Amino acid sequence: MITGTAQADCAVLTVAAGVGELEAGVSKNGQTCEHALLAYTLRVKQLIVGVNKVDSTEPPYSQKRYEEIIKEDVYKIGGIDMAPVGCGQTGVLKPGMVVTFAPVNVTIEVKSVEMHHEALSEAIPGENVGFNVKNVSVKDVHHGNVAGDSKNDPPMEAAGFTAQVTILNHPGQIRAGYAPVLDCHTAHIASKFAELKEKIVVMAKNWKMALNS
């Protein structure tokens, strides 16, 4: 889920209209709220809501129950070919370029660049594209890797970085030394919190924010 959401401009959220299911989903620890918040933290600001299990309402196919949930059209998006996929951040990507993937330090040639199954002469920042590569195995490149021009300041592995992390749900205290599995963009990797610099507390009811150093 996170891999796709991190590259999306819009998300589709399916909610169940059955008795008790909608309420459970939007409760404090419900998955409906959790998935919507997760999409928001990954900068997805547009959401399509699909209503499922409308035959489980009381009475079945209740129009009143249906109208309690936002309704939008949902479109199925087909699959893509086997190729690295990502969103351009800076510069351009063109066929024939030699790029380096970090932190795996794999250097490969770009065979072609595609978007929505159409070949591109170049990809610019903000575009989600796929690109075919030569002489590389699917085991060599992983989710979360960063690709850049091998001849112009190629990406390199970093020992650490400062991040703003959103905690969706945690049973205890989080302190320096905490070692979670971290989802950063499309990467899913073990990490350690070296230092907690500040804490932001969001009050959901009135959206007031308190900052504690």
Short mmCIF file of C-alpha atoms in Angstrom, two decimals:
data_model
loop_
_atom_site.label_atom_id
_atom_site.label_comp_id
_atom_site.label_asym_id
_atom_site.label_seq_id
_atom_site.Cartn_x
_atom_site.Cartn_y
_atom_site.Cartn_z
CA MET A 1 0.00 0.00 0.00
CA ILE A 2 2.70 2.49 1.00
CA THR A 3 4.67 1.93 -2.20
CA GLY A 4 1.72 2.93 -4.37
CA THR A 5 0.50 5.73 -2.13
CA ALA A 6 3.90 7.42 -2.03
CA GLN A 7 3.76 7.86 -5.81
CA ALA A 8 0.08 8.82 -6.09
CA ASP A 9 -1.66 12.13 -6.73
CA CYS A 10 -5.02 10.67 -5.70
CA ALA A 11 -6.12 7.70 -3.59
CA VAL A 12 -9.18 5.43 -3.61
CA LEU A 13 -10.56 4.62 -0.15
CA THR A 14 -13.12 1.78 0.03
CA VAL A 15 -15.44 1.84 3.04
CA ALA A 16 -17.99 -0.76 4.09
CA ALA A 17 -21.60 0.38 4.52
CA GLY A 18 -22.59 -2.66 6.58
CA VAL A 19 -24.08 -2.33 10.05
CA GLY A 20 -21.29 -1.42 12.47
CA GLU A 21 -18.54 -1.68 9.86
CA LEU A 22 -18.46 2.00 8.90
CA GLU A 23 -18.46 3.02 12.57
CA ALA A 24 -15.60 0.62 13.34
CA GLY A 25 -13.58 1.97 10.43
CA VAL A 26 -13.89 5.60 11.52
CA SER A 27 -13.38 4.90 15.24
CA LYS A 28 -10.24 5.96 17.11
CA ASN A 29 -8.12 3.03 15.93
CA GLY A 30 -10.14 2.21 12.83
CA GLN A 31 -8.38 1.32 9.59
CA THR A 32 -10.46 3.75 7.53
CA CYS A 33 -9.10 6.72 9.48
CA GLU A 34 -5.62 5.20 9.64
CA HIS A 35 -5.40 4.66 5.88
CA ALA A 36 -6.75 8.14 5.13
CA LEU A 37 -4.22 9.72 7.52
CA LEU A 38 -1.41 7.63 6.07
CA ALA A 39 -2.29 8.83 2.56
CA TYR A 40 -2.33 12.43 3.82
CA THR A 41 1.11 12.10 5.43
CA LEU A 42 2.40 10.90 2.04
CA ARG A 43 1.08 14.15 0.51
CA VAL A 44 -1.99 12.68 -1.18
CA LYS A 45 -4.55 15.49 -0.95
CA GLN A 46 -7.31 14.07 -3.21
CA LEU A 47 -9.41 11.11 -2.08
CA ILE A 48 -12.08 9.10 -3.89
CA VAL A 49 -14.41 7.19 -1.56
CA GLY A 50 -15.97 3.95 -2.81
CA VAL A 51 -18.89 2.41 -0.91
CA ASN A 52 -18.89 -1.38 -0.49
CA LYS A 53 -21.33 -3.91 1.03
CA VAL A 54 -24.43 -1.77 0.44
CA ASP A 55 -26.49 -4.98 0.56
CA SER A 56 -25.53 -5.37 4.24
CA THR A 57 -27.33 -2.21 5.40
CA GLU A 58 -30.64 -2.13 7.29
CA PRO A 59 -32.77 -2.26 5.22
CA PRO A 60 -30.61 -3.65 2.39
CA TYR A 61 -29.48 -1.03 -0.15
CA SER A 62 -30.51 1.80 2.18
CA GLN A 63 -30.28 5.12 0.34
CA LYS A 64 -30.00 6.99 3.65
CA ARG A 65 -27.03 4.90 4.74
CA TYR A 66 -25.41 5.34 1.34
CA GLU A 67 -25.75 9.11 1.45
CA GLU A 68 -23.87 9.25 4.76
CA ILE A 69 -20.69 8.50 2.83
CA ILE A 70 -19.13 10.73 0.16
CA LYS A 71 -19.70 9.28 -3.30
CA GLU A 72 -17.36 9.55 -6.26
CA ASP A 73 -16.71 7.55 -9.43
CA VAL A 74 -13.93 4.96 -9.21
CA TYR A 75 -11.75 3.97 -12.16
CA LYS A 76 -9.55 0.90 -12.32
CA ILE A 77 -5.96 1.52 -13.40
CA GLY A 78 -4.23 -1.26 -15.31
CA GLY A 79 -0.84 -2.74 -14.49
CA ILE A 80 2.53 -1.62 -15.75
CA ASP A 81 5.48 -3.43 -17.29
CA MET A 82 8.36 -4.75 -15.19
CA ALA A 83 10.52 -1.64 -14.79
CA PRO A 84 11.67 0.76 -12.06
CA VAL A 85 8.92 3.27 -11.31
CA GLY A 86 9.16 6.56 -9.45
CA CYS A 87 8.53 10.29 -9.32
CA GLY A 88 11.13 12.71 -10.66
CA GLN A 89 12.37 15.21 -8.07
CA THR A 90 14.98 17.28 -9.95
CA GLY A 91 16.54 17.39 -13.41
CA VAL A 92 15.39 15.25 -16.34
CA LEU A 93 15.48 11.56 -17.23
CA LYS A 94 16.11 10.58 -20.86
CA PRO A 95 16.63 7.35 -22.82
CA GLY A 96 20.33 6.60 -23.13
CA MET A 97 21.27 8.15 -19.78
CA VAL A 98 23.42 6.20 -17.35
CA VAL A 99 22.01 6.37 -13.83
CA THR A 100 23.25 5.20 -10.44
CA PHE A 101 20.93 3.74 -7.80
CA ALA A 102 21.70 4.45 -4.14
CA PRO A 103 22.30 3.02 -1.63
CA VAL A 104 22.88 -0.21 -3.62
CA ASN A 105 25.44 1.55 -5.87
CA VAL A 106 24.16 -0.05 -9.09
CA THR A 107 24.88 1.81 -12.34
CA ILE A 108 22.73 1.04 -15.39
CA GLU A 109 21.67 2.51 -18.73
CA VAL A 110 18.13 3.75 -19.32
CA LYS A 111 16.68 2.01 -22.37
CA SER A 112 13.39 3.90 -22.57
CA VAL A 113 11.12 6.12 -20.46
CA GLU A 114 7.35 5.57 -20.35
CA MET A 115 4.27 7.11 -18.77
CA HIS A 116 0.80 5.56 -19.14
CA HIS A 117 2.27 3.09 -21.67
CA GLU A 118 3.49 5.91 -23.92
CA ALA A 119 7.17 6.48 -24.70
CA LEU A 120 8.65 9.81 -23.58
CA SER A 121 11.66 11.68 -24.93
CA GLU A 122 12.30 12.89 -21.39
CA ALA A 123 10.70 12.96 -17.93
CA ILE A 124 10.62 16.14 -15.85
CA PRO A 125 10.21 16.73 -12.08
CA GLY A 126 6.79 15.82 -10.70
CA GLU A 127 6.05 13.13 -13.29
CA ASN A 128 5.51 9.51 -12.23
CA VAL A 129 7.23 7.40 -14.86
CA GLY A 130 8.59 3.94 -15.50
CA PHE A 131 11.84 3.28 -17.30
CA ASN A 132 13.28 0.16 -18.85
CA VAL A 133 16.89 -0.66 -18.07
CA LYS A 134 19.59 -2.95 -19.46
CA ASN A 135 21.69 -5.63 -17.80
CA VAL A 136 20.17 -5.51 -14.33
CA SER A 137 18.27 -8.06 -12.27
CA VAL A 138 15.10 -7.28 -10.32
CA LYS A 139 17.06 -8.41 -7.24
CA ASP A 140 19.60 -5.62 -7.69
CA VAL A 141 17.23 -2.65 -7.29
CA HIS A 142 14.81 -2.30 -4.37
CA HIS A 143 11.87 -0.20 -3.18
CA GLY A 144 13.10 3.12 -1.83
CA ASN A 145 16.28 3.30 -3.93
CA VAL A 146 17.10 6.69 -5.45
CA ALA A 147 18.34 7.01 -9.04
CA GLY A 148 20.37 9.92 -10.40
CA ASP A 149 22.71 10.89 -13.22
CA SER A 150 25.92 8.92 -12.67
CA LYS A 151 27.99 11.73 -14.23
CA ASN A 152 26.44 14.66 -12.36
CA ASP A 153 26.42 14.46 -8.55
CA PRO A 154 25.02 10.89 -8.32
CA PRO A 155 23.01 9.97 -5.20
CA MET A 156 24.95 8.47 -2.29
CA GLU A 157 24.07 6.62 0.89
CA ALA A 158 23.60 8.81 3.99
CA ALA A 159 24.51 7.78 7.52
CA GLY A 160 21.46 9.60 8.88
CA PHE A 161 18.94 12.37 8.31
CA THR A 162 16.48 14.59 10.17
CA ALA A 163 12.84 13.65 9.59
CA GLN A 164 9.34 14.65 10.69
CA VAL A 165 7.59 11.39 11.60
CA THR A 166 3.84 10.91 12.04
CA ILE A 167 2.91 8.39 14.75
CA LEU A 168 -0.45 6.81 13.88
CA ASN A 169 -0.75 4.46 16.84
CA HIS A 170 1.71 3.29 19.51
CA PRO A 171 1.03 1.64 22.89
CA GLY A 172 3.93 3.20 24.79
CA GLN A 173 6.54 5.95 24.90
CA ILE A 174 8.93 6.58 22.02
CA ARG A 175 12.43 7.67 23.08
CA ALA A 176 15.90 8.10 21.61
CA GLY A 177 17.21 4.64 20.76
CA TYR A 178 13.81 3.39 19.58
CA ALA A 179 14.40 1.06 16.60
CA PRO A 180 11.31 0.76 14.37
CA VAL A 181 10.89 -0.48 10.83
CA LEU A 182 10.55 2.81 8.96
CA ASP A 183 8.56 3.53 5.80
CA CYS A 184 10.25 6.45 4.04
CA HIS A 185 8.61 7.13 0.68
CA THR A 186 8.70 3.62 -0.83
CA ALA A 187 11.52 2.28 1.38
CA HIS A 188 10.68 -0.23 4.15
CA ILE A 189 13.77 -0.54 6.32
CA ALA A 190 15.01 -0.99 9.90
CA SER A 191 16.15 2.25 11.55
CA LYS A 192 16.94 3.86 14.90
CA PHE A 193 15.86 7.20 16.38
CA ALA A 194 19.14 8.81 17.49
CA GLU A 195 17.60 12.00 18.94
CA LEU A 196 14.10 13.43 19.39
CA LYS A 197 14.35 17.17 18.72
CA GLU A 198 10.72 18.24 19.20
CA LYS A 199 7.18 16.91 19.50
CA ILE A 200 4.05 18.20 17.76
CA VAL A 201 0.73 17.26 19.36
CA VAL A 202 -2.34 17.55 17.12
CA MET A 203 -5.77 17.86 18.78
CA ALA A 204 -8.16 16.28 16.29
CA LYS A 205 -11.34 18.04 17.48
CA ASN A 206 -10.29 21.64 17.01
CA TRP A 207 -7.02 21.21 15.06
CA LYS A 208 -4.99 23.23 17.56
CA MET A 209 -1.28 22.42 17.65
CA ALA A 210 1.09 22.55 20.61
CA LEU A 211 4.85 22.49 20.09
CA ASN A 212 7.11 21.20 22.87
CA SER A 213 10.87 21.51 22.46
#
